[in-house]
Amino acid sequence: MKKVVSILFVLLIFLGISVFSQVEITMWFHSGRGEEREVIEDQVKRFNAMQNEVKVIAIQLPEGSYNDQVNAAALAGDLPDVLDLDGPFVSNYAWAGYLRPLDEFMSSELKQDFLPSIIAQGTYNGKIYALGTFDSGLALWGNKALLGKANVRIPKNVEDAWTFTEFMDVLRRLKELPEVTYPLDLKANDRGEWYTYGLSPFFQGFGADLIDRETYMSAEGILNGPEAVAAASWLQALFEQGFVNSNPPGYNVEFLNGEIPLEWAGHWEYPQGKGALGDDLVLIPAPKFFKHVSGMGSWAWAITTNSKNPEASWKFLEFLLKPEEIVKMSNANGAVPSRYSAIELSELYKVGGPLNIYVQQLNTIALPRPVTPGYPTITLAFQDMIGNLIRGADVQEILDRAVRVIDQDIESNQGYPIY
């Protein structure tokens, strides 16, 4: 009998059939855009087919309630092995003990191949907890025909960006065109995280911020100091003086119709903008205020502390993070590839590509939203402040209120001590 078993064992190996049980890992991901879902589903399917050591069970969750479901699962001890999460929330999840550091799996060569913005976003307390396959780009999309009518200079790269004075002169010239009512779209109707992601860089451009980044213990004097008051007053004036529509008819409608010459938006606008404006669509770097800043951040992958199979989980993440897989995702959702080796493979983002300005920005002026466990409260306070600002509220009062909310949260959590 023993001899028969040995022969069967050798035969299975010869036939390439594993005699060991396959490891199953569960993976959660937010529903996101259709193209993203299709790529992830295809990647899971191909990963499962290409090897027989790890099988990924993918579960898609609605984006709107994603964080709530993750937090509920964490409290119940039901987190999956792998999940994706929005970049600014990495530190909160890591602080809460939901995530496992990825450093032990990463070689120095792999780490150096990632954009600095990806490493900054995924790092908390000196350890890397999440890695994205893509990052976002935030800059100005322009209508070249209308800019030409206003005799406006179009910057070609980050170093060539409009200064604050030049930017305001551009807005005034564009507003004088008879076919233009509002020269700039800031997507005032896209509430929620957009307000923080899209509009906080203007505050940082004035020298303010959402919190003191040296200590992460208070927003006092940072979000309600003179620089923040100047930024908020300037932003409010754009709405009050008719440079920006506070109640646009729909998302991106006026820009795509050729009614607004400039929109402050992300990489995701490229496919629609190119389809609507053709060769008149032009990407313009973020203007250089008193400090040159642009936004960044996107969804990233992490391994949870609930995982009993972290090595198998990393094997799957390693597959997703391959340059060719990153490019597949970037081609689907238009986002910036997270690794330099993938950027070189991307027709959109390589040097000379139409969206390379985003790469330049991520290498030089991109600033992550505050990397602190208190970020969920910070962003809600900032969003509420922006909503009131657009409605014409007293600037100092709403800034002070946001600071009180942020500081009270920090105090209630004893300063978010590291455990």
Coordinates of C-alpha atoms in Angstrom, one line a residue:
M1 CA 0.0 0.0 0.0
K2 CA 2.8 2.4 1.0
K3 CA 4.4 1.7 -2.4
V4 CA 1.2 2.6 -4.2
V5 CA 0.9 5.9 -2.4
S6 CA 4.5 6.8 -3.2
I7 CA 3.9 6.0 -6.9
L8 CA 0.7 8.1 -6.9
F9 CA 2.6 11.0 -5.2
V10 CA 5.3 10.9 -7.9
L11 CA 2.7 10.7 -10.6
L12 CA 0.8 13.8 -9.4
I13 CA 4.1 15.8 -9.3
F14 CA 4.9 14.6 -12.8
L15 CA 1.5 15.7 -14.0
G16 CA 2.0 19.1 -12.4
I17 CA -0.9 18.5 -9.9
S18 CA -0.3 20.0 -6.5
V19 CA -0.6 17.5 -3.6
F20 CA -1.0 20.4 -1.2
S21 CA -4.2 22.3 -0.5
Q22 CA -4.7 25.5 -2.2
V23 CA -4.8 28.7 0.0
E24 CA -7.9 30.7 -0.4
I25 CA -7.9 34.5 0.4
T26 CA -10.7 36.9 0.3
M27 CA -10.4 40.3 -1.3
W28 CA -12.8 43.3 -1.0
F29 CA -12.8 46.1 -3.4
H30 CA -15.0 49.2 -3.9
S31 CA -17.4 49.1 -6.9
G32 CA -15.8 52.2 -8.5
R33 CA -16.1 52.8 -12.3
G34 CA -17.2 50.1 -14.7
E35 CA -13.8 50.0 -16.5
E36 CA -12.0 49.6 -13.2
R37 CA -14.3 46.8 -12.1
E38 CA -13.7 44.9 -15.3
V39 CA -9.9 45.1 -15.0
I40 CA -9.9 43.9 -11.4
E41 CA -12.3 41.1 -12.2
D42 CA -10.1 40.1 -15.2
Q43 CA -6.9 40.3 -13.0
V44 CA -8.4 38.0 -10.4
K45 CA -9.6 35.5 -13.0
R46 CA -6.1 35.4 -14.7
F47 CA -4.3 35.2 -11.4
N48 CA -6.4 32.3 -10.3
A49 CA -5.8 30.5 -13.6
M50 CA -2.1 31.1 -13.8
Q51 CA -1.1 29.3 -10.6
N52 CA -2.6 26.8 -8.2
E53 CA -1.2 27.9 -4.9
V54 CA -3.5 30.8 -4.1
K55 CA -7.1 31.3 -5.0
V56 CA -8.6 34.8 -4.7
I57 CA -12.3 35.2 -3.8
A58 CA -13.2 38.7 -4.9
I59 CA -16.1 40.6 -3.3
Q60 CA -17.3 43.9 -4.6
L61 CA -18.8 46.4 -2.2
P62 CA -20.7 49.6 -2.9
E63 CA -18.3 52.6 -2.9
G64 CA -20.7 54.9 -1.0
S65 CA -20.9 52.8 2.1
Y66 CA -17.5 51.1 1.7
N67 CA -15.7 52.7 4.8
D68 CA -18.7 51.9 7.0
Q69 CA -18.7 48.3 5.9
V70 CA -15.0 48.0 6.5
N71 CA -15.2 49.5 10.0
A72 CA -18.2 47.3 10.9
A73 CA -16.3 44.2 9.7
A74 CA -13.2 45.3 11.6
L75 CA -15.2 45.6 14.9
A76 CA -16.7 42.1 14.2
G77 CA -13.3 40.6 13.3
D78 CA -14.5 39.8 9.8
L79 CA -12.1 41.8 7.7
P80 CA -10.9 40.0 4.5
D81 CA -7.3 39.2 3.7
V82 CA -6.9 42.0 1.2
L83 CA -8.9 45.2 0.6
D84 CA -8.6 48.4 -1.2
L85 CA -9.1 51.7 0.6
D86 CA -9.1 55.4 -0.3
G87 CA -5.6 56.8 0.3
P88 CA -6.3 59.5 2.9
F89 CA -7.9 56.8 5.1
V90 CA -4.8 54.6 5.3
S91 CA -3.4 56.2 8.4
N92 CA -6.7 55.9 10.2
Y93 CA -7.0 52.2 9.3
A94 CA -3.4 51.6 10.2
W95 CA -3.7 53.4 13.6
A96 CA -6.8 51.4 14.4
G97 CA -4.8 48.2 13.8
Y98 CA -6.6 47.0 10.8
L99 CA -3.6 46.8 8.4
R100 CA -0.4 44.8 8.3
P101 CA 2.8 46.6 7.3
L102 CA 4.0 45.7 3.8
D103 CA 7.7 46.6 4.3
E104 CA 8.8 43.0 4.9
F105 CA 7.6 42.0 1.4
M106 CA 9.2 45.0 -0.4
S107 CA 12.7 45.1 -1.8
S108 CA 14.5 48.4 -1.9
E109 CA 14.3 48.3 -5.7
L110 CA 10.6 47.8 -5.7
K111 CA 10.1 50.7 -3.2
Q112 CA 12.2 53.0 -5.3
D113 CA 10.2 52.3 -8.4
F114 CA 7.0 53.8 -6.9
L115 CA 6.1 57.5 -7.2
P116 CA 7.0 59.4 -4.0
S117 CA 3.3 60.3 -3.7
I118 CA 2.3 56.7 -3.5
I119 CA 4.9 56.0 -0.8
A120 CA 3.8 59.1 1.2
Q121 CA 0.2 58.2 1.0
G122 CA 0.7 54.6 2.1
T123 CA 3.1 55.4 5.0
Y124 CA 2.0 55.8 8.6
N125 CA 4.5 56.0 11.6
G126 CA 7.4 55.0 9.3
K127 CA 5.8 51.9 7.9
I128 CA 4.2 51.3 4.5
Y129 CA 0.7 50.0 4.9
A130 CA -0.8 50.4 1.4
L131 CA 0.3 50.6 -2.2
G132 CA -1.8 51.8 -5.1
T133 CA -1.6 50.7 -8.7
F134 CA -2.3 54.3 -9.7
D135 CA -2.4 57.9 -8.4
S136 CA -4.5 60.8 -9.4
G137 CA -3.6 64.0 -11.1
L138 CA -5.1 67.4 -10.3
A139 CA -4.6 70.4 -12.6
L140 CA -6.4 72.7 -15.1
W141 CA -8.1 71.5 -18.2
G142 CA -8.4 74.2 -20.8
N143 CA -10.3 75.0 -24.0
K144 CA -7.5 76.0 -26.3
A145 CA -9.8 77.9 -28.7
L146 CA -11.2 80.1 -26.0
L147 CA -7.8 80.7 -24.4
G148 CA -6.5 81.7 -27.8
K149 CA -9.3 84.3 -28.2
A150 CA -8.3 85.8 -24.9
N151 CA -4.6 85.9 -26.0
V152 CA -3.6 83.8 -23.0
R153 CA -0.2 82.1 -22.7
I154 CA -0.5 78.3 -22.2
P155 CA 2.1 76.8 -19.8
K156 CA 3.9 73.7 -21.1
N157 CA 5.2 72.2 -17.9
V158 CA 5.2 72.5 -14.1
E159 CA 8.1 75.0 -14.0
D160 CA 6.2 77.1 -16.6
A161 CA 3.0 77.3 -14.5
W162 CA 1.0 80.5 -14.2
T163 CA 1.8 82.6 -11.2
F164 CA -1.1 83.8 -8.9
T165 CA -1.0 87.2 -10.6
E166 CA -1.0 85.7 -14.1
F167 CA -3.8 83.3 -13.2
M168 CA -6.0 86.1 -12.0
D169 CA -5.2 88.1 -15.2
V170 CA -6.2 85.0 -17.2
L171 CA -9.5 84.7 -15.5
R172 CA -10.3 88.4 -16.1
R173 CA -9.4 88.2 -19.8
L174 CA -11.5 85.1 -20.2
K175 CA -14.5 86.7 -18.4
E176 CA -14.3 89.6 -20.9
L177 CA -15.1 87.2 -23.8
P178 CA -18.7 87.7 -24.9
E179 CA -19.3 84.0 -25.1
V180 CA -18.0 83.3 -21.6
T181 CA -20.1 83.8 -18.4
Y182 CA -17.9 81.9 -16.0
P183 CA -14.2 81.5 -16.8
L184 CA -13.5 78.7 -14.3
D185 CA -15.3 75.6 -13.1
L186 CA -14.4 74.4 -9.6
K187 CA -17.2 71.8 -9.5
A188 CA -19.0 73.4 -6.7
N189 CA -21.8 70.8 -7.1
D190 CA -19.4 67.9 -6.5
R191 CA -19.6 67.9 -2.7
G192 CA -18.0 65.4 -0.4
E193 CA -14.3 64.4 -0.7
W194 CA -13.9 66.5 -3.8
Y195 CA -14.1 69.7 -1.7
T196 CA -11.0 68.5 0.3
Y197 CA -9.2 66.8 -2.5
G198 CA -9.8 69.6 -5.0
L199 CA -9.9 72.8 -3.0
S200 CA -7.6 72.3 -0.1
P201 CA -4.5 72.8 -2.4
F202 CA -5.6 76.4 -2.8
F203 CA -5.4 76.9 0.9
Q204 CA -2.0 75.3 0.9
G205 CA -1.0 77.5 -2.0
F206 CA -1.7 80.5 0.3
G207 CA 0.5 79.0 3.0
A208 CA -2.3 77.6 5.2
D209 CA -3.2 73.9 5.7
L210 CA -5.8 71.6 7.3
I211 CA -3.7 70.9 10.4
D212 CA -0.3 71.5 11.9
R213 CA 1.7 68.7 10.1
E214 CA 4.6 68.9 12.5
T215 CA 2.6 67.5 15.4
Y216 CA -0.9 66.6 14.0
M217 CA -2.2 67.8 17.3
S218 CA -4.2 71.0 16.3
A219 CA -5.5 73.0 13.4
E220 CA -5.4 76.2 15.5
G221 CA -3.6 79.0 13.7
I222 CA -3.2 76.8 10.6
L223 CA -6.8 76.5 9.3
N224 CA -8.0 79.7 10.8
G225 CA -4.8 81.9 10.6
P226 CA -4.1 84.8 8.3
E227 CA -3.1 82.6 5.4
A228 CA -6.3 80.5 5.7
V229 CA -8.4 83.6 5.9
A230 CA -6.8 85.0 2.8
A231 CA -7.3 81.7 0.9
A232 CA -11.0 81.4 2.0
S233 CA -11.7 85.1 1.2
W234 CA -10.1 84.7 -2.3
L235 CA -12.1 81.6 -3.0
Q236 CA -15.4 83.1 -1.8
A237 CA -14.7 86.2 -4.0
L238 CA -14.4 84.0 -7.1
F239 CA -18.0 82.9 -6.5
E240 CA -19.3 86.3 -5.5
Q241 CA -17.6 88.1 -8.4
G242 CA -18.9 85.7 -11.0
F243 CA -15.6 83.9 -11.9
V244 CA -17.0 80.6 -10.8
N245 CA -20.6 79.3 -10.9
S246 CA -21.7 78.3 -7.4
N247 CA -24.6 76.3 -8.9
P248 CA -23.5 74.7 -12.2
P249 CA -26.2 72.9 -14.2
G250 CA -24.5 69.5 -14.0
Y251 CA -21.1 67.8 -13.6
N252 CA -18.7 69.1 -16.2
V253 CA -21.5 70.1 -18.6
E254 CA -20.4 73.7 -19.2
F255 CA -16.8 72.8 -19.9
L256 CA -17.7 70.0 -22.3
N257 CA -20.2 72.3 -24.1
G258 CA -17.4 74.9 -24.7
E259 CA -19.1 77.5 -22.4
I260 CA -16.4 77.5 -19.7
P261 CA -12.7 77.8 -20.8
L262 CA -11.0 76.4 -17.7
E263 CA -11.9 73.6 -15.3
W264 CA -10.0 72.5 -12.1
A265 CA -10.3 68.8 -12.2
G266 CA -8.5 65.5 -12.3
H267 CA -7.1 63.0 -14.8
W268 CA -10.5 61.3 -15.1
E269 CA -11.8 64.1 -17.2
Y270 CA -9.5 63.3 -20.1
P271 CA -11.6 60.8 -22.1
Q272 CA -14.8 62.9 -22.1
G273 CA -12.9 66.2 -22.6
K274 CA -11.0 64.7 -25.6
G275 CA -14.2 63.4 -27.1
A276 CA -16.0 66.8 -26.7
L277 CA -13.2 69.2 -27.5
G278 CA -10.8 67.2 -29.6
D279 CA -7.5 69.0 -30.2
D280 CA -8.8 72.0 -28.3
L281 CA -8.4 70.2 -25.0
V282 CA -5.2 71.2 -23.3
L283 CA -3.8 70.1 -19.9
I284 CA -2.4 73.1 -17.9
P285 CA -0.3 72.6 -14.7
A286 CA -1.6 73.8 -11.4
P287 CA -1.0 77.5 -11.0
K288 CA 1.8 78.6 -8.7
F289 CA 0.4 80.6 -5.9
F290 CA 2.6 81.7 -2.9
K291 CA 3.5 78.1 -2.6
H292 CA 3.2 75.7 -5.6
V293 CA 0.9 72.8 -4.6
S294 CA -1.3 70.3 -6.2
G295 CA -3.4 67.4 -4.9
M296 CA -2.9 63.7 -5.1
G297 CA -4.1 60.4 -3.7
S298 CA -6.3 57.5 -4.8
W299 CA -7.3 54.0 -3.9
A300 CA -4.6 51.6 -2.7
W301 CA -4.3 47.9 -1.7
A302 CA -3.5 46.6 1.8
I303 CA -3.3 43.4 3.7
T304 CA -5.3 43.3 6.9
T305 CA -4.2 42.1 10.3
N306 CA -7.1 39.6 10.1
S307 CA -5.3 37.7 7.3
K308 CA -4.0 34.2 8.3
N309 CA -2.2 34.1 5.0
P310 CA -0.2 37.3 4.5
E311 CA 2.3 35.7 2.2
A312 CA -0.4 34.4 -0.1
S313 CA -2.1 37.9 0.1
W314 CA 1.2 39.5 -1.0
K315 CA 1.6 37.1 -3.8
F316 CA -1.7 38.5 -5.2
L317 CA -0.8 42.1 -4.6
E318 CA 2.6 41.5 -6.2
F319 CA 0.7 40.4 -9.3
L320 CA -1.5 43.5 -9.3
L321 CA 1.5 45.7 -8.9
K322 CA 3.4 44.4 -11.9
P323 CA 4.1 47.2 -14.4
E324 CA 2.1 45.6 -17.2
E325 CA -0.9 45.1 -14.8
I326 CA -0.7 48.7 -13.6
V327 CA -0.8 49.9 -17.2
K328 CA -3.9 47.8 -17.9
M329 CA -5.6 49.6 -15.0
S330 CA -4.3 53.0 -16.1
N331 CA -5.5 52.5 -19.6
A332 CA -8.9 51.6 -18.2
N333 CA -9.4 54.4 -15.7
G334 CA -7.0 57.0 -17.1
A335 CA -5.2 57.3 -13.8
V336 CA -1.4 57.9 -13.3
P337 CA 0.5 54.6 -13.1
S338 CA 2.1 54.3 -9.7
R339 CA 5.5 52.9 -10.8
Y340 CA 8.1 54.5 -12.9
S341 CA 8.6 51.3 -14.9
A342 CA 4.8 51.4 -15.7
I343 CA 4.9 55.1 -16.6
E344 CA 7.5 54.2 -19.3
L345 CA 5.0 51.7 -20.8
S346 CA 2.1 54.2 -20.8
E347 CA 1.4 56.2 -24.0
L348 CA -0.5 58.7 -22.0
Y349 CA 2.0 59.3 -19.2
K350 CA 5.5 58.7 -20.5
V351 CA 7.7 61.6 -21.3
G352 CA 6.1 63.5 -24.2
G353 CA 2.7 61.9 -23.5
P354 CA -0.4 64.1 -23.3
L355 CA -0.8 63.6 -19.5
N356 CA 2.8 63.7 -18.5
I357 CA 2.3 67.0 -16.6
Y358 CA 0.5 64.9 -13.9
V359 CA 3.7 62.8 -13.5
Q360 CA 5.7 66.0 -13.2
Q361 CA 3.4 67.3 -10.5
L362 CA 3.4 64.1 -8.5
N363 CA 7.2 64.2 -8.6
T364 CA 7.5 67.8 -7.4
I365 CA 4.5 69.7 -6.0
A366 CA 1.9 67.1 -5.0
L367 CA 0.9 67.2 -1.3
P368 CA -1.0 64.3 0.3
R369 CA -4.0 65.1 2.4
P370 CA -3.0 65.0 6.1
V371 CA -1.6 61.6 7.0
T372 CA -3.2 61.3 10.4
P373 CA -5.8 59.0 12.0
G374 CA -7.9 62.1 12.5
Y375 CA -8.3 62.6 8.8
P376 CA -12.0 61.4 8.6
T377 CA -13.0 64.2 10.9
I378 CA -10.7 66.8 9.3
T379 CA -12.2 66.2 5.8
L380 CA -15.8 66.4 7.1
A381 CA -15.0 69.6 8.9
F382 CA -13.3 71.1 5.8
Q383 CA -16.2 70.0 3.5
D384 CA -18.7 71.7 5.8
M385 CA -16.6 74.8 5.8
I386 CA -16.4 74.9 2.0
G387 CA -20.1 74.5 1.7
N388 CA -20.8 77.4 4.0
L389 CA -18.1 79.5 2.2
I390 CA -19.8 79.0 -1.1
R391 CA -23.1 80.1 0.5
G392 CA -21.4 83.3 1.6
A393 CA -20.9 82.7 5.3
D394 CA -18.5 84.7 7.4
V395 CA -15.0 83.4 6.6
Q396 CA -13.4 83.7 10.1
E397 CA -16.4 82.2 11.8
I398 CA -16.5 79.1 9.6
L399 CA -12.8 78.6 9.8
D400 CA -12.9 78.8 13.6
R401 CA -15.7 76.3 13.6
A402 CA -13.8 73.8 11.5
V403 CA -10.8 74.2 13.8
R404 CA -12.9 73.5 16.9
V405 CA -14.4 70.4 15.4
I406 CA -10.9 69.1 14.4
D407 CA -9.3 69.9 17.7
Q408 CA -12.2 68.4 19.7
D409 CA -11.8 65.2 17.8
I410 CA -8.1 65.0 18.5
E411 CA -8.7 65.7 22.2
S412 CA -11.5 63.1 22.4
N413 CA -9.0 60.5 21.0
Q414 CA -6.2 61.6 23.4
G415 CA -4.1 62.8 20.4
Y416 CA -4.5 59.5 18.6
P417 CA -1.6 57.8 20.4
I418 CA 0.4 55.1 18.6
Y419 CA -0.2 51.7 20.2

